[in-house]
Amino acid sequence: MGLGGGEVGLQPAPEAATLAALHRQLDGYLGGAMSPAQTRLTAVLALELDTAARSGELAALRTTDLADGHASVFVERHPQGGGTVEGEWVETSALTRAALERWLSVREDLVQRAHGTSRLWVSLWMSHDGVLDDEGRTVIRPPGMPLEENGLVSSFRIGRLRYDGLRQLLPLKLEQLRRAIDAERRRTAA
């Protein structure tokens, strides 16, 4: 079926006013105490507002993709359905710079315990990777391990429900948010 009124299709994407309200909500979070999960989600959402990156592009980011002072971020764009991968430097907002500063301090403690990684987004809790050791026990991964795309998407879904104000501002899926941000970027560039 098509995407016309009343037909099954993509969920509606947030409008420009909702994106502005999301920006204000995230800025409000930065003014108070946040859990590590809320700190990470705030940084992810702020960066998403600036870059309109796909979830896989966000998950692949490394600390080396951040410019000095977090003034910009290098995003490798992977077009849907394949095609030429292109990278670009995207300027970050004051919100994103503040959110990244806060997240990187939390991340540093987590990564030290897990023996280091350059990936920007890391796990907050112990997890398993679905592999069994020689005795048939699940291999446990410590906090601070690289967060894969599924983990990033899960943190979006959980955070949308957990943190005040996000349920009304965020669509059900991160991809819907990305599309809205991308459409708004194109509209303002025109």
JSON list of N, CA, C and O in Angstrom, two decimals, residues 47 61-75 88-92 96-97 100-101 104 120:
[
{"chain": "A", "resi": 47, "resn": "LEU", "atom": "N", "xyz": [23.27, 14.59, 19.13]},
{"chain": "A", "resi": 47, "resn": "LEU", "atom": "CA", "xyz": [24.07, 14.34, 17.93]},
{"chain": "A", "resi": 47, "resn": "LEU", "atom": "C", "xyz": [23.17, 14.02, 16.74]},
{"chain": "A", "resi": 47, "resn": "LEU", "atom": "O", "xyz": [23.43, 14.47, 15.62]},
{"chain": "A", "resi": 61, "resn": "LEU", "atom": "N", "xyz": [30.35, 5.42, 15.15]},
{"chain": "A", "resi": 61, "resn": "LEU", "atom": "CA", "xyz": [31.19, 6.57, 15.51]},
{"chain": "A", "resi": 61, "resn": "LEU", "atom": "C", "xyz": [32.24, 6.21, 16.55]},
{"chain": "A", "resi": 61, "resn": "LEU", "atom": "O", "xyz": [31.99, 5.42, 17.46]},
{"chain": "A", "resi": 62, "resn": "ARG", "atom": "N", "xyz": [33.39, 6.84, 16.40]},
{"chain": "A", "resi": 62, "resn": "ARG", "atom": "CA", "xyz": [34.50, 6.66, 17.33]},
{"chain": "A", "resi": 62, "resn": "ARG", "atom": "C", "xyz": [34.86, 8.02, 17.92]},
{"chain": "A", "resi": 62, "resn": "ARG", "atom": "O", "xyz": [34.53, 9.05, 17.35]},
{"chain": "A", "resi": 63, "resn": "THR", "atom": "N", "xyz": [35.54, 7.99, 19.04]},
{"chain": "A", "resi": 63, "resn": "THR", "atom": "CA", "xyz": [35.96, 9.25, 19.64]},
{"chain": "A", "resi": 63, "resn": "THR", "atom": "C", "xyz": [36.87, 10.03, 18.69]},
{"chain": "A", "resi": 63, "resn": "THR", "atom": "O", "xyz": [36.90, 11.25, 18.73]},
{"chain": "A", "resi": 64, "resn": "THR", "atom": "N", "xyz": [37.58, 9.32, 17.82]},
{"chain": "A", "resi": 64, "resn": "THR", "atom": "CA", "xyz": [38.46, 9.97, 16.85]},
{"chain": "A", "resi": 64, "resn": "THR", "atom": "C", "xyz": [37.68, 10.68, 15.75]},
{"chain": "A", "resi": 64, "resn": "THR", "atom": "O", "xyz": [38.26, 11.44, 14.97]},
{"chain": "A", "resi": 65, "resn": "ASP", "atom": "N", "xyz": [36.37, 10.47, 15.68]},
{"chain": "A", "resi": 65, "resn": "ASP", "atom": "CA", "xyz": [35.51, 11.16, 14.71]},
{"chain": "A", "resi": 65, "resn": "ASP", "atom": "C", "xyz": [35.07, 12.52, 15.21]},
{"chain": "A", "resi": 65, "resn": "ASP", "atom": "O", "xyz": [34.37, 13.25, 14.50]},
{"chain": "A", "resi": 66, "resn": "LEU", "atom": "N", "xyz": [35.46, 12.87, 16.44]},
{"chain": "A", "resi": 66, "resn": "LEU", "atom": "CA", "xyz": [35.11, 14.17, 17.01]},
{"chain": "A", "resi": 66, "resn": "LEU", "atom": "C", "xyz": [36.27, 15.13, 16.83]},
{"chain": "A", "resi": 66, "resn": "LEU", "atom": "O", "xyz": [37.43, 14.80, 17.13]},
{"chain": "A", "resi": 67, "resn": "ALA", "atom": "N", "xyz": [35.97, 16.33, 16.37]},
{"chain": "A", "resi": 67, "resn": "ALA", "atom": "CA", "xyz": [37.00, 17.37, 16.23]},
{"chain": "A", "resi": 67, "resn": "ALA", "atom": "C", "xyz": [37.32, 17.94, 17.61]},
{"chain": "A", "resi": 67, "resn": "ALA", "atom": "O", "xyz": [36.61, 17.69, 18.59]},
{"chain": "A", "resi": 68, "resn": "ASP", "atom": "N", "xyz": [38.38, 18.73, 17.69]},
{"chain": "A", "resi": 68, "resn": "ASP", "atom": "CA", "xyz": [38.74, 19.40, 18.94]},
{"chain": "A", "resi": 68, "resn": "ASP", "atom": "C", "xyz": [37.56, 20.18, 19.48]},
{"chain": "A", "resi": 68, "resn": "ASP", "atom": "O", "xyz": [36.88, 20.89, 18.72]},
{"chain": "A", "resi": 69, "resn": "GLY", "atom": "N", "xyz": [37.34, 20.06, 20.78]},
{"chain": "A", "resi": 69, "resn": "GLY", "atom": "CA", "xyz": [36.25, 20.76, 21.42]},
{"chain": "A", "resi": 69, "resn": "GLY", "atom": "C", "xyz": [34.88, 20.26, 21.00]},
{"chain": "A", "resi": 69, "resn": "GLY", "atom": "O", "xyz": [33.87, 20.90, 21.28]},
{"chain": "A", "resi": 70, "resn": "HIS", "atom": "N", "xyz": [34.85, 19.12, 20.30]},
{"chain": "A", "resi": 70, "resn": "HIS", "atom": "CA", "xyz": [33.60, 18.51, 19.82]},
{"chain": "A", "resi": 70, "resn": "HIS", "atom": "C", "xyz": [32.83, 19.45, 18.90]},
{"chain": "A", "resi": 70, "resn": "HIS", "atom": "O", "xyz": [31.61, 19.39, 18.82]},
{"chain": "A", "resi": 71, "resn": "ALA", "atom": "N", "xyz": [33.56, 20.37, 18.22]},
{"chain": "A", "resi": 71, "resn": "ALA", "atom": "CA", "xyz": [32.93, 21.38, 17.36]},
{"chain": "A", "resi": 71, "resn": "ALA", "atom": "C", "xyz": [32.32, 20.77, 16.11]},
{"chain": "A", "resi": 71, "resn": "ALA", "atom": "O", "xyz": [31.45, 21.38, 15.49]},
{"chain": "A", "resi": 72, "resn": "SER", "atom": "N", "xyz": [32.76, 19.58, 15.73]},
{"chain": "A", "resi": 72, "resn": "SER", "atom": "CA", "xyz": [32.18, 18.88, 14.59]},
{"chain": "A", "resi": 72, "resn": "SER", "atom": "C", "xyz": [32.43, 17.39, 14.75]},
{"chain": "A", "resi": 72, "resn": "SER", "atom": "O", "xyz": [33.22, 16.96, 15.59]},
{"chain": "A", "resi": 73, "resn": "VAL", "atom": "N", "xyz": [31.71, 16.63, 13.94]},
{"chain": "A", "resi": 73, "resn": "VAL", "atom": "CA", "xyz": [31.82, 15.17, 13.98]},
{"chain": "A", "resi": 73, "resn": "VAL", "atom": "C", "xyz": [31.88, 14.67, 12.54]},
{"chain": "A", "resi": 73, "resn": "VAL", "atom": "O", "xyz": [31.21, 15.21, 11.66]},
{"chain": "A", "resi": 74, "resn": "PHE", "atom": "N", "xyz": [32.72, 13.65, 12.32]},
{"chain": "A", "resi": 74, "resn": "PHE", "atom": "CA", "xyz": [32.83, 13.05, 11.00]},
{"chain": "A", "resi": 74, "resn": "PHE", "atom": "C", "xyz": [31.87, 11.87, 10.92]},
{"chain": "A", "resi": 74, "resn": "PHE", "atom": "O", "xyz": [31.95, 10.94, 11.71]},
{"chain": "A", "resi": 75, "resn": "VAL", "atom": "N", "xyz": [30.93, 11.94, 9.97]},
{"chain": "A", "resi": 75, "resn": "VAL", "atom": "CA", "xyz": [29.93, 10.88, 9.80]},
{"chain": "A", "resi": 75, "resn": "VAL", "atom": "C", "xyz": [30.12, 10.25, 8.44]},
{"chain": "A", "resi": 75, "resn": "VAL", "atom": "O", "xyz": [30.15, 10.94, 7.42]},
{"chain": "A", "resi": 88, "resn": "GLU", "atom": "N", "xyz": [31.41, 13.04, 5.78]},
{"chain": "A", "resi": 88, "resn": "GLU", "atom": "CA", "xyz": [31.32, 14.50, 5.88]},
{"chain": "A", "resi": 88, "resn": "GLU", "atom": "C", "xyz": [31.51, 14.94, 7.32]},
{"chain": "A", "resi": 88, "resn": "GLU", "atom": "O", "xyz": [31.15, 14.23, 8.25]},
{"chain": "A", "resi": 89, "resn": "TRP", "atom": "N", "xyz": [32.09, 16.11, 7.48]},
{"chain": "A", "resi": 89, "resn": "TRP", "atom": "CA", "xyz": [32.20, 16.75, 8.79]},
{"chain": "A", "resi": 89, "resn": "TRP", "atom": "C", "xyz": [30.94, 17.57, 9.00]},
{"chain": "A", "resi": 89, "resn": "TRP", "atom": "O", "xyz": [30.56, 18.35, 8.13]},
{"chain": "A", "resi": 90, "resn": "VAL", "atom": "N", "xyz": [30.29, 17.37, 10.13]},
{"chain": "A", "resi": 90, "resn": "VAL", "atom": "CA", "xyz": [29.06, 18.09, 10.45]},
{"chain": "A", "resi": 90, "resn": "VAL", "atom": "C", "xyz": [29.33, 18.93, 11.70]},
{"chain": "A", "resi": 90, "resn": "VAL", "atom": "O", "xyz": [29.80, 18.41, 12.72]},
{"chain": "A", "resi": 91, "resn": "GLU", "atom": "N", "xyz": [29.05, 20.22, 11.60]},
{"chain": "A", "resi": 91, "resn": "GLU", "atom": "CA", "xyz": [29.22, 21.11, 12.75]},
{"chain": "A", "resi": 91, "resn": "GLU", "atom": "C", "xyz": [28.22, 20.73, 13.84]},
{"chain": "A", "resi": 91, "resn": "GLU", "atom": "O", "xyz": [27.07, 20.43, 13.54]},
{"chain": "A", "resi": 92, "resn": "THR", "atom": "N", "xyz": [28.66, 20.75, 15.08]},
{"chain": "A", "resi": 92, "resn": "THR", "atom": "CA", "xyz": [27.78, 20.41, 16.19]},
{"chain": "A", "resi": 92, "resn": "THR", "atom": "C", "xyz": [27.28, 21.67, 16.89]},
{"chain": "A", "resi": 92, "resn": "THR", "atom": "O", "xyz": [27.95, 22.70, 16.90]},
{"chain": "A", "resi": 96, "resn": "THR", "atom": "N", "xyz": [24.88, 19.80, 21.61]},
{"chain": "A", "resi": 96, "resn": "THR", "atom": "CA", "xyz": [25.61, 18.56, 21.36]},
{"chain": "A", "resi": 96, "resn": "THR", "atom": "C", "xyz": [26.98, 18.58, 22.03]},
{"chain": "A", "resi": 96, "resn": "THR", "atom": "O", "xyz": [27.40, 17.59, 22.63]},
{"chain": "A", "resi": 97, "resn": "ARG", "atom": "N", "xyz": [27.66, 19.70, 21.93]},
{"chain": "A", "resi": 97, "resn": "ARG", "atom": "CA", "xyz": [28.99, 19.79, 22.56]},
{"chain": "A", "resi": 97, "resn": "ARG", "atom": "C", "xyz": [28.89, 19.57, 24.07]},
{"chain": "A", "resi": 97, "resn": "ARG", "atom": "O", "xyz": [29.68, 18.84, 24.66]},
{"chain": "A", "resi": 100, "resn": "LEU", "atom": "N", "xyz": [27.94, 15.83, 24.71]},
{"chain": "A", "resi": 100, "resn": "LEU", "atom": "CA", "xyz": [29.10, 14.96, 24.49]},
{"chain": "A", "resi": 100, "resn": "LEU", "atom": "C", "xyz": [30.11, 15.09, 25.63]},
{"chain": "A", "resi": 100, "resn": "LEU", "atom": "O", "xyz": [30.67, 14.09, 26.08]},
{"chain": "A", "resi": 101, "resn": "GLU", "atom": "N", "xyz": [30.33, 16.31, 26.08]},
{"chain": "A", "resi": 101, "resn": "GLU", "atom": "CA", "xyz": [31.27, 16.52, 27.19]},
{"chain": "A", "resi": 101, "resn": "GLU", "atom": "C", "xyz": [30.83, 15.71, 28.41]},
{"chain": "A", "resi": 101, "resn": "GLU", "atom": "O", "xyz": [31.63, 15.05, 29.07]},
{"chain": "A", "resi": 104, "resn": "LEU", "atom": "N", "xyz": [31.17, 11.85, 27.59]},
{"chain": "A", "resi": 104, "resn": "LEU", "atom": "CA", "xyz": [32.55, 11.38, 27.52]},
{"chain": "A", "resi": 104, "resn": "LEU", "atom": "C", "xyz": [33.17, 11.17, 28.89]},
{"chain": "A", "resi": 104, "resn": "LEU", "atom": "O", "xyz": [34.02, 10.30, 29.08]},
{"chain": "A", "resi": 120, "resn": "LEU", "atom": "N", "xyz": [32.47, 5.50, 20.30]},
{"chain": "A", "resi": 120, "resn": "LEU", "atom": "CA", "xyz": [31.87, 6.58, 21.07]},
{"chain": "A", "resi": 120, "resn": "LEU", "atom": "C", "xyz": [30.81, 6.08, 22.04]},
{"chain": "A", "resi": 120, "resn": "LEU", "atom": "O", "xyz": [30.73, 6.52, 23.18]}
]
